[in-house]
């Protein structure tokens, strides 16, 4: 919500002009995050005039880097979708289609295969789409600095590095800024249905979604999808000396890499973790850890360079529930703690007022271990359990609070 002069950013720019040989263009990252998350763009709601404005900005960055357009109309790849937060799935067919816009650019190294680097640029707009976690979201600007101006800035920084390093990798690169992610991975799903390049020529996909909140003391970085290729984990381990990495093998998760995984493409998703500003108007640029983001991008550059000497990666299916194709009919109104240790339940990082969990007396810090008769060992179990319920259903939720176990009634 705040329009601030971006002091920490300006200081960083000063420091970095002195270190021009760096691989990661920090001034560019600060500029991109600051602009995309400014009030001027009204939270970049999918299909809005503000989304178009952000798309134009991203296309201009691609053009300045002399990258080839790879959309349907220049850099733009428009797709139709039907969405209304207040209308149930079954009657969505009658809605008037809207248009969302992905933005794509290509670095042609005349190679056989291509690496996709993606980040969604849409966010919750003015809180009208039903995906805000603010208690009264309507007409508040959801700036989405971490989610996901940070990822777009990272994607553009990698594009900058890869197009100016004077080196021809053994892969081409396709950079995609997705829209419609917040409404259910719409832009990435649509692109994977009618892609600009053959899917079987994609070596692997890197997704940057929320990489701006590295905790300076824990240095915890979450990397999803490591099980989708047999080379990912060893390559990351080999190149990492800075982060405390929490690995997740699953190719399915709550972001755009899922769309690629479901097309049998190895994927990696980088994520600095949940926070209390998630999907709220307070996800602002002054809370971004730019130094942390720089470290993440350095690691990704090392990974790309390291994997470049290898053949096209072999794809592995991972053990996971099929969340990518499920659209949930109900919500509890909680924010899962994705960094919580698996197999102990699903820890709640935040509770939205007025939603079923809050009404049932659930609090931040509670660990869900059972929903109805479904045992919940982790976030995936929870998602799967949620898929069994319809709006209006009554059931019980069993939680651990400290050393106590409590069961509460809940209605969706
Ligand atoms: Zn996101």
Coordinates of C-alpha atoms and ligand atoms in Angstrom, one line a residue:
X1 CA 0.0 0.0 0.0
X2 CA 2.9 2.4 0.6
X3 CA 4.6 4.4 -2.0
X4 CA 8.0 4.8 -0.5
X5 CA 11.2 6.3 -1.7
X6 CA 13.2 3.2 -2.0
X7 CA 16.2 4.0 0.1
X8 CA 17.8 0.6 0.7
X9 CA 17.6 0.0 -3.0
X10 CA 19.3 3.3 -3.9
X11 CA 22.1 2.5 -1.5
X12 CA 22.6 -0.9 -3.1
X13 CA 22.7 0.7 -6.6
X14 CA 25.5 2.9 -5.3
X15 CA 27.5 0.0 -4.0
X16 CA 27.0 -2.0 -7.1
X17 CA 28.1 0.5 -9.7
X18 CA 31.5 0.0 -8.1
X19 CA 31.3 -3.7 -8.7
X20 CA 30.4 -3.7 -12.4
X21 CA 32.0 -7.1 -13.1
X22 CA 29.2 -8.9 -11.1
X23 CA 27.2 -11.5 -12.9
X24 CA 23.9 -10.4 -11.3
X25 CA 22.7 -6.8 -12.3
X26 CA 21.6 -5.6 -8.9
X27 CA 20.5 -2.1 -10.1
X28 CA 18.2 -3.7 -12.6
X29 CA 16.7 -6.0 -10.0
X30 CA 16.0 -3.1 -7.6
X31 CA 14.5 -1.1 -10.5
X32 CA 12.2 -4.0 -11.7
X33 CA 11.0 -4.9 -8.2
X34 CA 10.4 -1.2 -7.3
X35 CA 8.4 -0.5 -10.4
X36 CA 6.3 -3.7 -10.6
X37 CA 5.3 -3.5 -6.9
X38 CA 4.6 0.3 -7.0
X39 CA 1.1 1.5 -6.4
X40 CA 1.1 2.7 -10.0
X41 CA 0.5 -0.9 -11.2
X42 CA -2.4 -1.6 -8.8
X43 CA -1.3 -5.1 -7.9
X44 CA -1.1 -6.4 -11.5
X45 CA -4.4 -8.2 -11.5
X46 CA -4.8 -10.8 -14.4
X47 CA -6.6 -9.3 -17.4
X48 CA -6.5 -5.8 -16.1
X49 CA -5.1 -2.6 -17.7
X50 CA -2.4 -2.8 -15.0
X51 CA -1.4 -6.3 -16.1
X52 CA -1.0 -4.9 -19.7
X53 CA 1.2 -2.1 -18.4
X54 CA 3.4 -4.5 -16.5
X55 CA 3.6 -6.7 -19.6
X56 CA 4.7 -3.8 -21.7
X57 CA 7.4 -3.0 -19.2
X58 CA 8.7 -6.6 -19.2
X59 CA 8.7 -6.7 -23.0
X60 CA 10.7 -3.4 -23.1
X61 CA 13.4 -5.1 -20.8
X62 CA 13.6 -8.1 -23.2
X63 CA 13.9 -5.8 -26.2
X64 CA 16.6 -3.7 -24.5
X65 CA 18.6 -7.0 -24.1
X66 CA 18.0 -7.8 -27.8
X67 CA 16.2 -11.0 -27.0
X68 CA 14.0 -12.5 -29.7
X69 CA 10.2 -12.2 -29.3
X70 CA 8.7 -15.6 -28.8
X71 CA 5.0 -14.9 -28.1
X72 CA 2.2 -15.0 -30.6
X73 CA 2.3 -11.3 -31.2
X74 CA 5.8 -10.1 -30.7
X75 CA 6.7 -10.8 -27.1
X76 CA 3.1 -11.2 -26.1
X77 CA 1.2 -14.4 -25.8
X78 CA -2.4 -13.8 -25.0
X79 CA -4.7 -16.5 -23.7
X80 CA -8.4 -16.6 -22.8
X81 CA -9.7 -17.7 -19.5
X82 CA -12.9 -17.7 -17.5
X83 CA -12.8 -16.6 -13.9
X84 CA -15.1 -15.1 -11.3
X85 CA -14.3 -15.5 -7.7
X86 CA -17.9 -15.7 -6.7
X87 CA -19.1 -18.2 -9.2
X88 CA -18.8 -22.0 -8.8
X89 CA -16.8 -24.1 -11.2
X90 CA -19.8 -25.8 -12.8
X91 CA -21.4 -22.7 -14.1
X92 CA -18.2 -21.0 -15.1
X93 CA -18.8 -22.2 -18.7
X94 CA -21.3 -19.4 -19.1
X95 CA -18.9 -16.6 -18.2
X96 CA -17.6 -14.2 -20.8
X97 CA -14.0 -15.1 -21.5
X98 CA -11.3 -12.7 -20.4
X99 CA -7.8 -12.2 -21.8
X100 CA -4.6 -12.7 -19.9
X101 CA -1.1 -12.0 -21.3
X102 CA 2.2 -14.0 -20.9
X103 CA 5.4 -12.3 -22.1
X104 CA 8.1 -14.4 -23.8
X105 CA 11.6 -13.9 -25.1
X106 CA 14.2 -16.2 -26.5
X107 CA 17.9 -16.4 -26.4
X108 CA 18.9 -18.5 -29.5
X109 CA 22.2 -20.3 -29.0
X110 CA 21.5 -22.5 -32.0
X111 CA 21.3 -25.5 -29.7
X112 CA 19.1 -28.6 -29.9
X113 CA 17.4 -28.0 -26.5
X114 CA 16.0 -25.1 -24.5
X115 CA 15.9 -24.2 -20.8
X116 CA 12.8 -22.4 -19.7
X117 CA 13.2 -19.7 -17.0
X118 CA 9.8 -18.6 -15.7
X119 CA 8.3 -16.3 -13.2
X120 CA 4.7 -15.1 -12.8
X121 CA 4.2 -11.3 -12.9
X122 CA 0.5 -11.2 -12.0
X123 CA -0.7 -10.7 -8.5
X124 CA -3.9 -10.2 -6.5
X125 CA -4.7 -6.7 -7.9
X126 CA -7.1 -4.7 -5.9
X127 CA -8.2 -7.7 -3.8
X128 CA -11.3 -8.5 -5.8
X129 CA -10.4 -12.0 -7.0
X130 CA -11.0 -13.9 -3.8
X131 CA -7.3 -14.8 -3.3
X132 CA -6.3 -12.1 -0.8
X133 CA -5.6 -13.1 2.8
X134 CA -6.4 -9.6 4.1
X135 CA -9.5 -9.5 6.3
X136 CA -11.0 -6.7 4.1
X137 CA -9.1 -6.8 0.9
X138 CA -11.4 -4.9 -1.5
X139 CA -9.9 -1.9 -3.3
X140 CA -6.6 -2.3 -1.4
X141 CA -3.5 -2.5 -3.7
X142 CA -1.8 -5.8 -3.3
X143 CA 1.7 -4.8 -4.4
X144 CA 3.2 -8.3 -4.5
X145 CA 6.8 -7.3 -4.2
X146 CA 7.9 -10.8 -3.1
X147 CA 5.0 -12.5 -4.9
X148 CA 6.3 -12.1 -7.5
X149 CA 8.1 -9.0 -8.6
X150 CA 11.1 -10.6 -7.0
X151 CA 10.9 -13.6 -9.3
X152 CA 10.3 -11.5 -12.4
X153 CA 13.4 -9.3 -11.5
X154 CA 15.3 -12.6 -11.0
X155 CA 14.2 -14.0 -14.4
X156 CA 15.2 -10.7 -16.1
X157 CA 18.6 -10.7 -14.3
X158 CA 19.3 -14.2 -15.5
X159 CA 18.3 -13.1 -19.0
X160 CA 20.8 -10.2 -18.7
X161 CA 23.6 -12.5 -17.5
X162 CA 23.0 -15.2 -20.2
X163 CA 22.8 -12.7 -23.0
X164 CA 25.8 -10.7 -22.1
X165 CA 28.3 -13.3 -20.7
X166 CA 30.0 -13.7 -24.1
X167 CA 29.6 -17.4 -23.9
X168 CA 27.3 -19.6 -26.0
X169 CA 25.8 -22.3 -23.7
X170 CA 24.8 -25.7 -25.2
X171 CA 21.2 -24.8 -24.6
X172 CA 18.9 -22.1 -25.8
X173 CA 16.9 -20.1 -23.2
X174 CA 13.2 -19.2 -23.2
X175 CA 12.2 -16.5 -20.6
X176 CA 8.6 -16.5 -19.7
X177 CA 6.7 -14.0 -17.5
X178 CA 3.4 -15.7 -16.8
X179 CA 0.1 -14.1 -16.0
X180 CA -2.9 -15.8 -14.3
X181 CA -0.8 -17.7 -11.8
X182 CA -2.8 -16.4 -8.8
X183 CA -6.0 -17.5 -10.4
X184 CA -4.7 -21.1 -10.8
X185 CA -1.6 -21.3 -12.9
X186 CA -3.6 -20.2 -15.9
X187 CA -0.9 -18.6 -18.0
X188 CA 1.6 -21.5 -17.7
X189 CA -1.2 -24.1 -18.3
X190 CA -2.3 -22.4 -21.4
X191 CA 1.2 -22.0 -22.7
X192 CA 2.0 -25.7 -22.1
X193 CA -1.2 -26.6 -24.1
X194 CA -0.1 -24.6 -27.1
X195 CA 3.6 -23.9 -26.6
X196 CA 5.8 -21.6 -28.7
X197 CA 8.5 -24.3 -28.9
X198 CA 8.1 -28.1 -28.9
X199 CA 7.8 -29.4 -25.3
X200 CA 10.1 -32.3 -26.0
X201 CA 12.9 -29.9 -26.8
X202 CA 12.7 -28.4 -23.3
X203 CA 15.7 -29.6 -21.2
X204 CA 14.3 -28.4 -17.9
X205 CA 12.3 -25.5 -16.4
X206 CA 13.4 -23.2 -13.6
X207 CA 10.6 -21.3 -11.7
X208 CA 11.3 -18.3 -9.6
X209 CA 8.3 -17.6 -7.4
X210 CA 8.9 -15.5 -4.2
X211 CA 12.7 -15.3 -3.9
X212 CA 12.8 -11.9 -2.1
X213 CA 12.5 -12.8 1.6
X214 CA 15.6 -14.8 2.5
X215 CA 15.9 -14.8 6.2
X216 CA 19.4 -13.5 7.0
X217 CA 19.9 -15.6 10.1
X218 CA 18.5 -19.0 9.0
X219 CA 19.5 -18.5 5.3
X220 CA 16.8 -21.1 4.5
X221 CA 16.1 -21.6 0.8
X222 CA 13.4 -24.0 -0.4
X223 CA 14.0 -25.9 -3.6
X224 CA 11.1 -27.9 -5.0
X225 CA 11.2 -30.5 -7.8
X226 CA 14.6 -31.9 -7.1
X227 CA 13.3 -35.4 -7.7
X228 CA 12.3 -34.7 -11.3
X229 CA 15.9 -35.2 -12.5
X230 CA 18.6 -37.4 -11.1
X231 CA 21.2 -34.6 -11.5
X232 CA 19.5 -31.7 -9.6
X233 CA 20.3 -32.5 -6.0
X234 CA 23.9 -33.3 -6.5
X235 CA 24.4 -30.3 -8.7
X236 CA 22.8 -27.9 -6.2
X237 CA 24.8 -29.5 -3.3
X238 CA 28.0 -29.1 -5.2
X239 CA 27.5 -25.4 -5.9
X240 CA 25.9 -24.3 -2.6
X241 CA 28.0 -23.1 0.3
X242 CA 25.7 -20.3 1.5
X243 CA 22.2 -21.5 2.0
X244 CA 20.5 -23.9 4.4
X245 CA 18.5 -25.7 1.7
X246 CA 15.3 -27.6 2.3
X247 CA 14.8 -29.9 -0.6
X248 CA 11.4 -31.2 -1.8
X249 CA 11.4 -33.8 -4.5
X250 CA 7.8 -33.2 -5.7
X251 CA 7.3 -31.7 -9.2
X252 CA 3.8 -30.6 -8.2
X253 CA 3.5 -27.5 -6.1
X254 CA 1.5 -24.3 -5.8
X255 CA 3.2 -22.5 -8.7
X256 CA 3.8 -22.5 -12.5
X257 CA 6.5 -25.3 -12.6
X258 CA 3.6 -27.7 -11.9
X259 CA 2.3 -27.1 -15.5
X260 CA 5.7 -28.1 -16.9
X261 CA 6.1 -31.1 -14.6
X262 CA 2.7 -32.4 -15.7
X263 CA 4.1 -32.4 -19.3
X264 CA 7.0 -34.6 -18.2
X265 CA 9.6 -31.8 -18.0
X266 CA 12.2 -31.7 -15.1
X267 CA 11.5 -28.7 -12.9
X268 CA 13.1 -26.7 -10.1
X269 CA 11.2 -24.1 -8.0
X270 CA 13.2 -21.7 -5.9
X271 CA 11.3 -20.1 -2.9
X272 CA 12.5 -18.2 0.2
X273 CA 9.4 -19.2 2.2
X274 CA 6.1 -18.0 3.5
X275 CA 5.6 -14.8 5.5
X276 CA 2.9 -12.9 7.2
X277 CA 2.6 -10.4 4.3
X278 CA 1.7 -13.2 1.9
X279 CA -1.2 -12.2 -0.3
X280 CA -1.7 -9.1 1.7
X281 CA -1.4 -5.4 0.8
X282 CA 1.7 -5.3 2.9
X283 CA 3.9 -7.4 0.6
X284 CA 6.0 -4.3 -0.2
X285 CA 9.4 -3.6 -1.8
X286 CA 11.0 -2.3 1.3
X287 CA 10.9 -5.8 2.8
X288 CA 12.8 -7.4 0.0
X289 CA 16.2 -8.9 0.8
X290 CA 18.1 -7.9 -2.4
X291 CA 21.4 -9.3 -1.2
X292 CA 19.7 -12.6 -0.5
X293 CA 18.1 -12.6 -4.0
X294 CA 21.5 -11.9 -5.5
X295 CA 22.9 -15.0 -3.8
X296 CA 20.1 -17.1 -5.1
X297 CA 20.6 -16.0 -8.6
X298 CA 24.4 -16.6 -8.3
X299 CA 23.5 -20.2 -7.2
X300 CA 21.2 -20.6 -10.2
X301 CA 23.8 -19.4 -12.6
X302 CA 26.3 -21.9 -11.2
X303 CA 23.7 -24.7 -11.5
X304 CA 22.9 -23.7 -15.2
X305 CA 26.6 -23.6 -16.0
X306 CA 27.2 -26.9 -14.3
X307 CA 24.3 -28.7 -16.0
X308 CA 25.3 -27.3 -19.4
X309 CA 28.0 -29.9 -19.9
X310 CA 25.4 -32.7 -19.4
X311 CA 23.1 -34.3 -22.0
X312 CA 19.4 -33.4 -21.9
X313 CA 18.1 -34.3 -18.5
X314 CA 16.0 -37.4 -18.0
X315 CA 12.6 -36.8 -16.5
X316 CA 11.5 -38.6 -13.4
X317 CA 7.9 -38.7 -12.0
X318 CA 7.8 -37.9 -8.3
X319 CA 5.6 -39.1 -5.6
X320 CA 2.9 -36.4 -5.1
X321 CA -0.8 -35.9 -5.2
X322 CA -2.3 -34.5 -8.3
X323 CA -2.9 -31.0 -7.1
X324 CA -2.2 -29.4 -10.4
X325 CA -5.4 -30.6 -12.0
X326 CA -7.6 -30.2 -8.9
X327 CA -9.4 -27.0 -8.3
X328 CA -10.5 -26.7 -4.7
X329 CA -14.1 -26.1 -4.0
X330 CA -13.4 -25.2 -0.4
X331 CA -10.8 -23.4 1.7
X332 CA -10.0 -23.3 5.4
X333 CA -8.5 -19.9 5.1
X334 CA -5.1 -20.8 6.4
X335 CA -1.6 -20.3 5.2
X336 CA 0.5 -23.5 5.3
X337 CA 4.1 -23.3 6.6
X338 CA 5.9 -24.8 3.6
X339 CA 9.2 -24.9 5.5
X340 CA 7.8 -27.0 8.3
X341 CA 9.3 -30.5 8.7
X342 CA 7.4 -33.1 6.7
X343 CA 5.6 -36.0 8.3
X344 CA 4.6 -34.1 11.5
X345 CA 1.4 -32.5 10.1
X346 CA 0.7 -29.2 8.5
X347 CA 1.8 -26.2 10.5
X348 CA -0.3 -23.1 10.1
X349 CA 1.5 -19.9 9.5
X350 CA -1.5 -17.6 9.3
X351 CA -5.2 -17.6 9.7
X352 CA -7.7 -15.4 7.8
X353 CA -10.4 -13.8 9.8
X354 CA -13.9 -14.8 9.0
X355 CA -12.9 -18.0 7.2
X356 CA -13.7 -21.6 8.4
X357 CA -10.5 -22.2 10.3
X358 CA -10.7 -18.9 12.2
X359 CA -14.4 -19.7 13.0
X360 CA -13.3 -23.1 14.3
X361 CA -10.8 -21.4 16.7
X362 CA -7.7 -22.4 14.8
X363 CA -4.7 -20.3 15.5
X364 CA -1.3 -19.5 13.9
X365 CA 1.2 -22.1 15.0
X366 CA -1.4 -25.0 15.3
X367 CA -0.4 -28.1 13.5
X368 CA -3.2 -29.9 11.6
X369 CA -2.9 -33.7 11.9
X370 CA -6.3 -34.8 10.7
X371 CA -9.1 -33.4 8.6
X372 CA -12.3 -35.4 8.9
X373 CA -11.1 -39.0 8.7
X374 CA -8.1 -38.0 6.6
X375 CA -4.7 -38.2 8.2
X376 CA -2.6 -35.1 7.5
X377 CA 1.2 -35.7 7.6
X378 CA 2.2 -32.8 5.4
X379 CA 0.9 -30.0 3.1
X380 CA 0.3 -32.4 0.3
X381 CA -1.9 -34.6 2.5
X382 CA -3.8 -31.5 3.6
X383 CA -4.4 -30.4 0.0
X384 CA -5.6 -33.9 -0.9
X385 CA -7.9 -34.1 2.1
X386 CA -9.4 -30.7 1.3
X387 CA -10.3 -32.0 -2.2
X388 CA -12.8 -34.3 -0.6
X389 CA -15.1 -31.5 0.7
X390 CA -17.7 -29.3 -0.8
X391 CA -18.9 -25.9 0.3
X392 CA -21.3 -26.2 3.3
X393 CA -19.8 -29.6 4.4
X394 CA -19.3 -30.0 8.2
X395 CA -16.4 -32.1 9.5
X396 CA -13.8 -32.1 12.3
X397 CA -10.2 -30.9 12.3
X398 CA -7.7 -32.3 14.7
X399 CA -4.8 -30.1 15.6
X400 CA -1.7 -30.1 17.8
X401 CA -1.2 -27.0 19.9
X402 CA 1.9 -27.2 21.9
X403 CA 1.7 -30.6 23.6
X404 CA -2.1 -30.7 23.5
X405 CA -4.2 -32.4 20.8
X406 CA -7.6 -30.8 20.2
X407 CA -10.5 -31.6 17.8
X408 CA -12.8 -28.8 16.6
X409 CA -15.8 -28.7 14.4
X410 CA -15.4 -26.9 11.1
X411 CA -17.8 -25.9 8.3
X412 CA -16.7 -25.0 4.8
Ligands
LIG1 ZN1 3.4 -16.4 -6.5

